[in-house]
Tab-separated table of C-alpha atoms and ligand atoms in Angstrom:
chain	number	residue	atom	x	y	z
A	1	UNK	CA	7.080	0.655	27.119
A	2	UNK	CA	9.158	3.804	26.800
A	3	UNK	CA	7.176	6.773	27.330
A	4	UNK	CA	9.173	8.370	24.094
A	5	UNK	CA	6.651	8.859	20.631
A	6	UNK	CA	7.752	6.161	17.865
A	7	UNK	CA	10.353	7.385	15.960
A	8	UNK	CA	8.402	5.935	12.441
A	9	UNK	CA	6.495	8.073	10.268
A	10	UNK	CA	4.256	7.737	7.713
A	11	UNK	CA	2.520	9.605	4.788
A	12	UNK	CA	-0.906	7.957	5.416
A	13	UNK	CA	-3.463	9.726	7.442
A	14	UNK	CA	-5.399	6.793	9.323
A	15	UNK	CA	-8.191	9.548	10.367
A	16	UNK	CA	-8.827	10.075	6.579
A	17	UNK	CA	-11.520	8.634	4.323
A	18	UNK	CA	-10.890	6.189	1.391
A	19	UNK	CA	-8.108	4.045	0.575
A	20	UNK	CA	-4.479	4.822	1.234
A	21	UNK	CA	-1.408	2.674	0.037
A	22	UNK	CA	2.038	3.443	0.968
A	23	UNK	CA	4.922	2.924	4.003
A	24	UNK	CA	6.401	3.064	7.474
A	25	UNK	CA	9.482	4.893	7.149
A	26	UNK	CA	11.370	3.423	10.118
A	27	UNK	CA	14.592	5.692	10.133
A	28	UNK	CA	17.569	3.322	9.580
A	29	UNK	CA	21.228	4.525	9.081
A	30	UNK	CA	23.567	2.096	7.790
A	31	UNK	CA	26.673	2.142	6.033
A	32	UNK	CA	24.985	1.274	2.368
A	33	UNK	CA	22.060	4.394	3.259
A	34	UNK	CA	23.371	6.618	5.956
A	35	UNK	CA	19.763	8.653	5.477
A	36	UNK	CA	17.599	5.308	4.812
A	37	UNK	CA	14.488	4.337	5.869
A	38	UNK	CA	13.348	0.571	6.287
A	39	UNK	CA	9.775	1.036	4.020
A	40	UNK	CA	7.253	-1.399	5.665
A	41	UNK	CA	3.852	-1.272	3.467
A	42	UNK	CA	0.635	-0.317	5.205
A	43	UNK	CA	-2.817	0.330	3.628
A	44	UNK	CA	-5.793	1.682	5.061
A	45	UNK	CA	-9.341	1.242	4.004
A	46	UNK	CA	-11.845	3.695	5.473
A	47	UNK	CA	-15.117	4.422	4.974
A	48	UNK	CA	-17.941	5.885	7.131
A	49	UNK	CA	-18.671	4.497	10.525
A	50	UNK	CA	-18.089	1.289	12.035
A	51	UNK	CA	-14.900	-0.751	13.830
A	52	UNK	CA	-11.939	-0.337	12.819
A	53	UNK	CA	-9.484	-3.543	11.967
A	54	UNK	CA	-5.653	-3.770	11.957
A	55	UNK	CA	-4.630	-6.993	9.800
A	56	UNK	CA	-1.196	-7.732	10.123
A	57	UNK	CA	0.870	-11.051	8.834
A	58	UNK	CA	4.555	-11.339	8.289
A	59	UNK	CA	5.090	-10.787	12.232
A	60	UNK	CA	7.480	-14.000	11.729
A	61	UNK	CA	8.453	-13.748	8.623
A	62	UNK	CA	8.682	-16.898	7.260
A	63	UNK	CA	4.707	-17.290	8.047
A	64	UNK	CA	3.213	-17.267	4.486
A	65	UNK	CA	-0.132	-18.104	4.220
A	66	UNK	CA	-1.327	-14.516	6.048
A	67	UNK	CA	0.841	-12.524	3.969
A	68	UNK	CA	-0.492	-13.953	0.318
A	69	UNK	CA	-4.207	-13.499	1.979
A	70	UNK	CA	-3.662	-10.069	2.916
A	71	UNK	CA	-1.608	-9.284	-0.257
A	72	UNK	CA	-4.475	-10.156	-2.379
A	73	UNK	CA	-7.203	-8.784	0.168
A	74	UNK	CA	-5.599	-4.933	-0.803
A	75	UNK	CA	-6.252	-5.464	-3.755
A	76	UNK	CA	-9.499	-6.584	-3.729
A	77	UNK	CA	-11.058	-3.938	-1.284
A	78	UNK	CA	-12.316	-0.576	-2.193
A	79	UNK	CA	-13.910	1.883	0.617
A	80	UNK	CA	-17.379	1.043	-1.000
A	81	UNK	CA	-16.903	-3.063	0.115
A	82	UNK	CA	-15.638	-1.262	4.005
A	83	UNK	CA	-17.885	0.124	6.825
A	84	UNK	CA	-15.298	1.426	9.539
A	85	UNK	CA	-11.712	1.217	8.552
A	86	UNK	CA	-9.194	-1.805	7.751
A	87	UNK	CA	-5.590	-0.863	8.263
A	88	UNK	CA	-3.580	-4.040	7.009
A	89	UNK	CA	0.030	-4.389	7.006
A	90	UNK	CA	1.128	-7.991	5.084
A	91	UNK	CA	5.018	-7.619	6.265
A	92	UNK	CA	4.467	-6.516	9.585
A	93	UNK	CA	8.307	-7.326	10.834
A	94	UNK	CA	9.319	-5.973	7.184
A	95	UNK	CA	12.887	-7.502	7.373
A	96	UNK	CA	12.046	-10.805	8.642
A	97	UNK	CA	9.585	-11.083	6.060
A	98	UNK	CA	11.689	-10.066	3.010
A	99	UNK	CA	14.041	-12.444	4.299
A	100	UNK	CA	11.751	-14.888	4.678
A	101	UNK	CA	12.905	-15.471	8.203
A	102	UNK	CA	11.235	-16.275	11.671
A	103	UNK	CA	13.596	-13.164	13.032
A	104	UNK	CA	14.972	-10.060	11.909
A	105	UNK	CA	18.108	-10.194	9.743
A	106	UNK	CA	19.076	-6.664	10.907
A	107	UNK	CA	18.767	-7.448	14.924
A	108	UNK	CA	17.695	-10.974	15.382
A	109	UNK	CA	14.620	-9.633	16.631
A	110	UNK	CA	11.549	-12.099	17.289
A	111	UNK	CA	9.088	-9.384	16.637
A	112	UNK	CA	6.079	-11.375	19.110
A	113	UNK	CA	8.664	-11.603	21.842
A	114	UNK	CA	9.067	-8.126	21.560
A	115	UNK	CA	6.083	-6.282	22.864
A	116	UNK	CA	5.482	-3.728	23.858
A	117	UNK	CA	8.958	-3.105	22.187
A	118	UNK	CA	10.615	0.165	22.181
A	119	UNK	CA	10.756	3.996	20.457
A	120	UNK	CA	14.373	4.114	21.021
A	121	UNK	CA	15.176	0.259	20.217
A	122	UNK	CA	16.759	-1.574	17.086
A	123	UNK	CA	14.139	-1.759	14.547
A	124	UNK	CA	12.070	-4.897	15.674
A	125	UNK	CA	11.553	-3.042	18.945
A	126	UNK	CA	10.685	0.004	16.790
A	127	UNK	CA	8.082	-2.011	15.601
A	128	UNK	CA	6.454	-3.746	18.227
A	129	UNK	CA	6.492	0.042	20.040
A	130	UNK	CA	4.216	1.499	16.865
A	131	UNK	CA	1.860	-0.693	16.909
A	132	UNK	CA	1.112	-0.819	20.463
A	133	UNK	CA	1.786	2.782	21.458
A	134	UNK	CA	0.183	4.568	17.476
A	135	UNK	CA	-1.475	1.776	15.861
A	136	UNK	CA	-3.505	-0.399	18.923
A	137	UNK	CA	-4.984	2.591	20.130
A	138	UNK	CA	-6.682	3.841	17.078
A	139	UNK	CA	-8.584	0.199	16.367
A	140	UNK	CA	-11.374	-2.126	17.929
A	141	UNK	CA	-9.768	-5.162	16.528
A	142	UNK	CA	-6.263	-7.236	15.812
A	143	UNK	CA	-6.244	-9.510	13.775
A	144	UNK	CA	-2.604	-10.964	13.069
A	145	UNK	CA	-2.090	-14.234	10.932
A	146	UNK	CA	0.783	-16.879	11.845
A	147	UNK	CA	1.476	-20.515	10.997
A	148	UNK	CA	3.981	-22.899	12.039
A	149	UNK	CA	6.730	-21.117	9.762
A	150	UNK	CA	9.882	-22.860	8.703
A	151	UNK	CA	10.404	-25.563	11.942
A	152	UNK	CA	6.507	-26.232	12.379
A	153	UNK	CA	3.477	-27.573	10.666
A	154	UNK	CA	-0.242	-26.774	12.092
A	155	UNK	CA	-3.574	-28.094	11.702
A	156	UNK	CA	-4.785	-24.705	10.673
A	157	UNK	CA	-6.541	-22.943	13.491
A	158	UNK	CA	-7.749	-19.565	14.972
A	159	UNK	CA	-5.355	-18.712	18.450
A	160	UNK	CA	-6.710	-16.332	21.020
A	161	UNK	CA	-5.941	-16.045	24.524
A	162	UNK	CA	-8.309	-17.589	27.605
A	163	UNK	CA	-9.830	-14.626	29.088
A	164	UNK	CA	-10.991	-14.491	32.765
A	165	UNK	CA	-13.827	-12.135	32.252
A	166	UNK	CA	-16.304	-14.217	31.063
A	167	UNK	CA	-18.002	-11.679	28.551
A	168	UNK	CA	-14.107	-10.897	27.049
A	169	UNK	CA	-14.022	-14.633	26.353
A	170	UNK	CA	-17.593	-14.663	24.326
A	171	UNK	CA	-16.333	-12.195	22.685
A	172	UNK	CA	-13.132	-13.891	21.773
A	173	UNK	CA	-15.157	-16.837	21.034
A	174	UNK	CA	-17.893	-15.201	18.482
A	175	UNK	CA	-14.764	-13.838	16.622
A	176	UNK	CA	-12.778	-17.435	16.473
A	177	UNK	CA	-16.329	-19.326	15.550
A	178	UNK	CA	-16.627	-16.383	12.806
A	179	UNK	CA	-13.030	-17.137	11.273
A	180	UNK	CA	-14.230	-20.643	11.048
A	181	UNK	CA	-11.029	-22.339	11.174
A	182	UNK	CA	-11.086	-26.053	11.799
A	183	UNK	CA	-9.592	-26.071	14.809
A	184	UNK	CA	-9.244	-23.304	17.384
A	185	UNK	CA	-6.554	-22.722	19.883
A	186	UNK	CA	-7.315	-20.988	23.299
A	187	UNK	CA	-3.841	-20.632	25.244
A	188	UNK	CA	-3.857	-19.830	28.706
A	189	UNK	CA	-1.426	-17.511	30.391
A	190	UNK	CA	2.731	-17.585	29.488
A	191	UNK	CA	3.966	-15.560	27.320
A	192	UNK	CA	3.242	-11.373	27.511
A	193	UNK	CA	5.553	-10.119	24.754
A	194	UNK	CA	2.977	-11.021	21.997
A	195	UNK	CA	0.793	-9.303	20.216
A	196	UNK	CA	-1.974	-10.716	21.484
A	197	UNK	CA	-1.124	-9.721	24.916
A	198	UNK	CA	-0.640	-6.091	23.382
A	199	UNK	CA	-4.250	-5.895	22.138
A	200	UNK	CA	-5.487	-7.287	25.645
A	201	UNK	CA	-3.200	-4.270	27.206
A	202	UNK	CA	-5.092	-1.859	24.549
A	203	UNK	CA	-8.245	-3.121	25.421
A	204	UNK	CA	-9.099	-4.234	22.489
A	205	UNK	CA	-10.009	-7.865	20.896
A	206	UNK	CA	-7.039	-9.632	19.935
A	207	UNK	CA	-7.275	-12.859	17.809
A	208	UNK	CA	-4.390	-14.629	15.883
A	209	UNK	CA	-3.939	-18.165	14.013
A	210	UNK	CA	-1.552	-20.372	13.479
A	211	UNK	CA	-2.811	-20.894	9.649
A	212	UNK	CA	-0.589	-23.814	8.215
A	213	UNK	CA	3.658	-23.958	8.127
A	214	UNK	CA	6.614	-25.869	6.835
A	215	UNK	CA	7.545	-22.864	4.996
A	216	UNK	CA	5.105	-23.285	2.425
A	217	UNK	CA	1.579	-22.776	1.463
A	218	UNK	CA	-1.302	-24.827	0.373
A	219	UNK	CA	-4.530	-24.048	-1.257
A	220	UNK	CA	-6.118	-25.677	1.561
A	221	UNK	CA	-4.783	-23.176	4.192
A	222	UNK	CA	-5.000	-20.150	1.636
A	223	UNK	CA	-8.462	-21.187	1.402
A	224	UNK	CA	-9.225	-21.121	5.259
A	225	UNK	CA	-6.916	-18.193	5.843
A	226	UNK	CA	-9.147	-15.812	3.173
A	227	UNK	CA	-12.723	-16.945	4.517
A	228	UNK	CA	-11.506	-16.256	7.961
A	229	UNK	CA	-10.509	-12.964	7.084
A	230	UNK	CA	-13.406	-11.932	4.851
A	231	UNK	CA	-15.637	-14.026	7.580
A	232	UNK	CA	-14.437	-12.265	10.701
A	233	UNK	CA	-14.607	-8.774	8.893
A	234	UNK	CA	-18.018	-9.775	7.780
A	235	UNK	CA	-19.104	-10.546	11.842
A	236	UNK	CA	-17.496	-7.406	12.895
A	237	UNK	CA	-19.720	-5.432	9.925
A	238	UNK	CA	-17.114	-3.866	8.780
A	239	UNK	CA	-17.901	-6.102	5.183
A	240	UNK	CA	-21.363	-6.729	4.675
A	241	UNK	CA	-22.646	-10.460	3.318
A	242	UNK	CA	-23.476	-13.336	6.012
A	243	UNK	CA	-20.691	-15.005	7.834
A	244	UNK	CA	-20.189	-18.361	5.980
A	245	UNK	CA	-20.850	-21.224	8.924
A	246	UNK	CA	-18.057	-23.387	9.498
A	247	UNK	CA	-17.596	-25.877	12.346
A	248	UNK	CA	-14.465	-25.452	14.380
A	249	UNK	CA	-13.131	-27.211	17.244
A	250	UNK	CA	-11.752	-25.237	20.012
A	251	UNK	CA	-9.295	-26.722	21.758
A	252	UNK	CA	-7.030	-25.548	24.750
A	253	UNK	CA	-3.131	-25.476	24.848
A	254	UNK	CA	-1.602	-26.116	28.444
A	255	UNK	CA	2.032	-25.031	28.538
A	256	UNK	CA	4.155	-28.192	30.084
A	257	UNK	CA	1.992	-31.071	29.407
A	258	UNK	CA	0.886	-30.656	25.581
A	259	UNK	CA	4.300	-29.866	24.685
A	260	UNK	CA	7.427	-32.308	23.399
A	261	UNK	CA	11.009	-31.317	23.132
A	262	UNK	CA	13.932	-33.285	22.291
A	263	UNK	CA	16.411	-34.640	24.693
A	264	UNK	CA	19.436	-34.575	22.642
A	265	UNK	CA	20.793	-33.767	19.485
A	266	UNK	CA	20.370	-36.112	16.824
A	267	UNK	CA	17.770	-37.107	14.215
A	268	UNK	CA	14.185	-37.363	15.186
A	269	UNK	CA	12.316	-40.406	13.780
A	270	UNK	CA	8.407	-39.114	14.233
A	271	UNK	CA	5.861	-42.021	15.539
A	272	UNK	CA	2.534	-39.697	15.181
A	273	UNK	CA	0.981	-37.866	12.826
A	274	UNK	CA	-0.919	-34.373	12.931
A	275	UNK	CA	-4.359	-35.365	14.173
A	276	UNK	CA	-3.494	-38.599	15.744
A	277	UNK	CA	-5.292	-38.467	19.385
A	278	UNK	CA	-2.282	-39.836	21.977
A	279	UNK	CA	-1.768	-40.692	25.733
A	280	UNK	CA	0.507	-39.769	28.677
A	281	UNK	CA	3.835	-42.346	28.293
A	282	UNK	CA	3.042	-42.801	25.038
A	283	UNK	CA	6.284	-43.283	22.758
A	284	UNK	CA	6.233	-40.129	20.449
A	285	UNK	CA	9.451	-41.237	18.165
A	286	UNK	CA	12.841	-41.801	18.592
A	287	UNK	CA	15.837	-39.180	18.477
A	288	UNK	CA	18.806	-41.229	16.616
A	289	UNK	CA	22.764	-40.439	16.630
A	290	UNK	CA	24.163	-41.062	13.201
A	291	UNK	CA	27.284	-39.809	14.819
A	292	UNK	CA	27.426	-42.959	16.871
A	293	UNK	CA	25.735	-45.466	15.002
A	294	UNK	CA	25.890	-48.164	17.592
A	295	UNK	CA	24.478	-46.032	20.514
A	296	UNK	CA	20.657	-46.876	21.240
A	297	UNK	CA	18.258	-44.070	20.090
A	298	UNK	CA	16.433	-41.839	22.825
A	299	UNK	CA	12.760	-42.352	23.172
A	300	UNK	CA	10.863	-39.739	23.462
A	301	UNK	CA	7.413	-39.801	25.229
A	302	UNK	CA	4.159	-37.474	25.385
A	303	UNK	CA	3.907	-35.994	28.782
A	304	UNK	CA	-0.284	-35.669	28.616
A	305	UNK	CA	-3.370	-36.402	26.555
A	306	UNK	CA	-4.018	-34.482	23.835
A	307	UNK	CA	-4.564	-34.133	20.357
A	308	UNK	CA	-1.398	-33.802	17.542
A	309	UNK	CA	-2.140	-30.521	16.329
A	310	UNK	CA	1.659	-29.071	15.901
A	311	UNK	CA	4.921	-30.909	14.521
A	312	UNK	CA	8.106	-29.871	13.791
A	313	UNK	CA	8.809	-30.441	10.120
A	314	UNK	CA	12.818	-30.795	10.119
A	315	UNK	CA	14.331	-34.046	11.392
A	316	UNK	CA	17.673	-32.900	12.435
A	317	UNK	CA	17.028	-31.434	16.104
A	318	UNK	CA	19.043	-30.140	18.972
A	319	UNK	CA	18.042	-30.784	22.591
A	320	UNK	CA	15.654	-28.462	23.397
A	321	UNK	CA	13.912	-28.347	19.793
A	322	UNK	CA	10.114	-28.627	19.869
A	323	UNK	CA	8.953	-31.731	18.304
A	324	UNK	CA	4.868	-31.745	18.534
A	325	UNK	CA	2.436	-29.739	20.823
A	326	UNK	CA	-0.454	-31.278	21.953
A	327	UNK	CA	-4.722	-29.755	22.606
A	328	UNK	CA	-7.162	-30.772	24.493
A	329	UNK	CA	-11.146	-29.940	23.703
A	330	UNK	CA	-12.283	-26.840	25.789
A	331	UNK	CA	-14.777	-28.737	27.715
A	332	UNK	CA	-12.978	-31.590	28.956
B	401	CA	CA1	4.339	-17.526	14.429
């Protein structure tokens, strides 16, 4: 991370009591605005003493189900439902979301490959630098909402990181049984450009989800994404009320084995289903060549055990697309 302050401003004070609605300016000069700012909303809730909770959503941008939940959670929160402070941001990679795209329009920027991003870089950067360097600092808590977006459909689920220290992973744990989700997904190790890995950087307790996908939304995965969100603010105290008890499975995600990509371009003919428990070898569908009708398809086979828990949702694939991932339960 660049040791220069963020270039973004804003008119909100976060040390200041009470609700406050309004905008990142991130500077942007372009041939339409040479003096323009890119305005990315931000709210802040604060009242009295307690944790204090950034909400994001819209880090990909084609991820709905986060940004509806948190759109309508503003509006439903006044600093007498809020002990500590909520700071929630529903368009968190503002361009990507208005655009309704995974990336950045502006810079092709994949805003969770980004951290810890940087004061001096194209505006995804930009981003990823405020809210580790201005915003991680200044709260207890992340909490930032995915789903499969455009190319991948979930079983909706918390995500957190495996933690080594064993009383970092209770707490990662409490948090995930709070949210409630049916499934939960604890990934070990890879990637360190997510936000996840910022809050673990911070210090703080990072916990994500991968809510849903295929571009859309459902009232089933609005419906899980609110009570988590009302759930885990209500373990954390900063909402009062009883954490509603929900079941969820947590499940671990191992990078090679649980994962299936295609072998070639072509169209992908799916032989399993979200939820359908498979073996090592077994066939997971077939990529066919329309462009050569004759020519045999290409199998494609799981490479472990697992459970279906992610599929891609378009059937036209390149090699190299992902076409399921697999979990496993924690304790096996
Ligand atoms: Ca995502």
């Amino acid at each position: 991370m660049s040791n220069r302050p963020s270039r973004i401003s804003t008119d909100l004070d976060f040390a200041r009591e009470g609700k406050q609605e309004g905008f990142l300016r991130l500077p942007h000069s372009v041939h339409r605005s040479a003096y323009g700012y890119l305005p990315i909303p931000i709210v802040s809730i604060r009242s009295g003493k307690g944790l204090r909770v950034l909400l994001t959503a819209g880090n990909h941008g084609d991820e709905y189900e986060g940004q509806i939940a948190l759109t309508k959670l503003v509006r439903a929160l006044s600093p007498s439902d809020v002990s500590g402070q909520v700071i929630i941001m529903p368009m968190l990679n503002f361009p990507a979301a208005q655009a309704g795209m995974r990336t950045s329009p502006i810079d092709e920027g994949n805003l969770n490959r980004t951290f810890p991003g940087d004061a001096d870089g194209r505006p995804t950067a930009m981003i990823a630098h405020y809210v580790e360097s201005v915003l991680m600092p200044q709260v207890d808590v992340s909490l930032d909402l995915h789903s499969g977006g455009s190319s991948l459909l979930y079983i909706p689920g918390t995500l957190a990181r495996h933690q080594a220290d064993e009383k970092r992973l209770e707490t990662v744990l409490a948090a995930v049984r709070a949210f409630g989700a049916p499934y939960s997904y604890l990934m070990s190790g890879g990637e360190d450009r997510g936000i996840l890995s910022a809050a673990d950087r911070a210090g703080i307790l990072g916990l994500s989800a991968e809510l849903g996908g295929a571009g859309m939304v459902t009232r089933e995965t609005l419906a899980v994404t609110e009570r988590g969100i009302v759930n885990v603010l209500r373990h954390l105290g900063v909402l009062s009320g009883k954490v509603e008890p929900h079941t969820t499975r947590i499940m671990r995600v191992e990078r090679a084995p649980h994962y299936v990509y295609s072998p070639d371009p072509g169209l992908f003919e799916p032989l399993a289903e979200l939820g359908d428990a498979v073996r090592k070898g077994q066939l997971a569908g077939r990529v066919h060549f329309p462009e050569t009708p004759w020519r045999e398809p290409a199998p494609v086979h799981f490479l472990g055990d697992g459970l279906v828990v992610c599929k891609r949702v378009p059937a036209r694939v390149e090699r190299g697309d992902c076409l399921y991932h697999l979990a496993s339960d924690l304790a096996h």
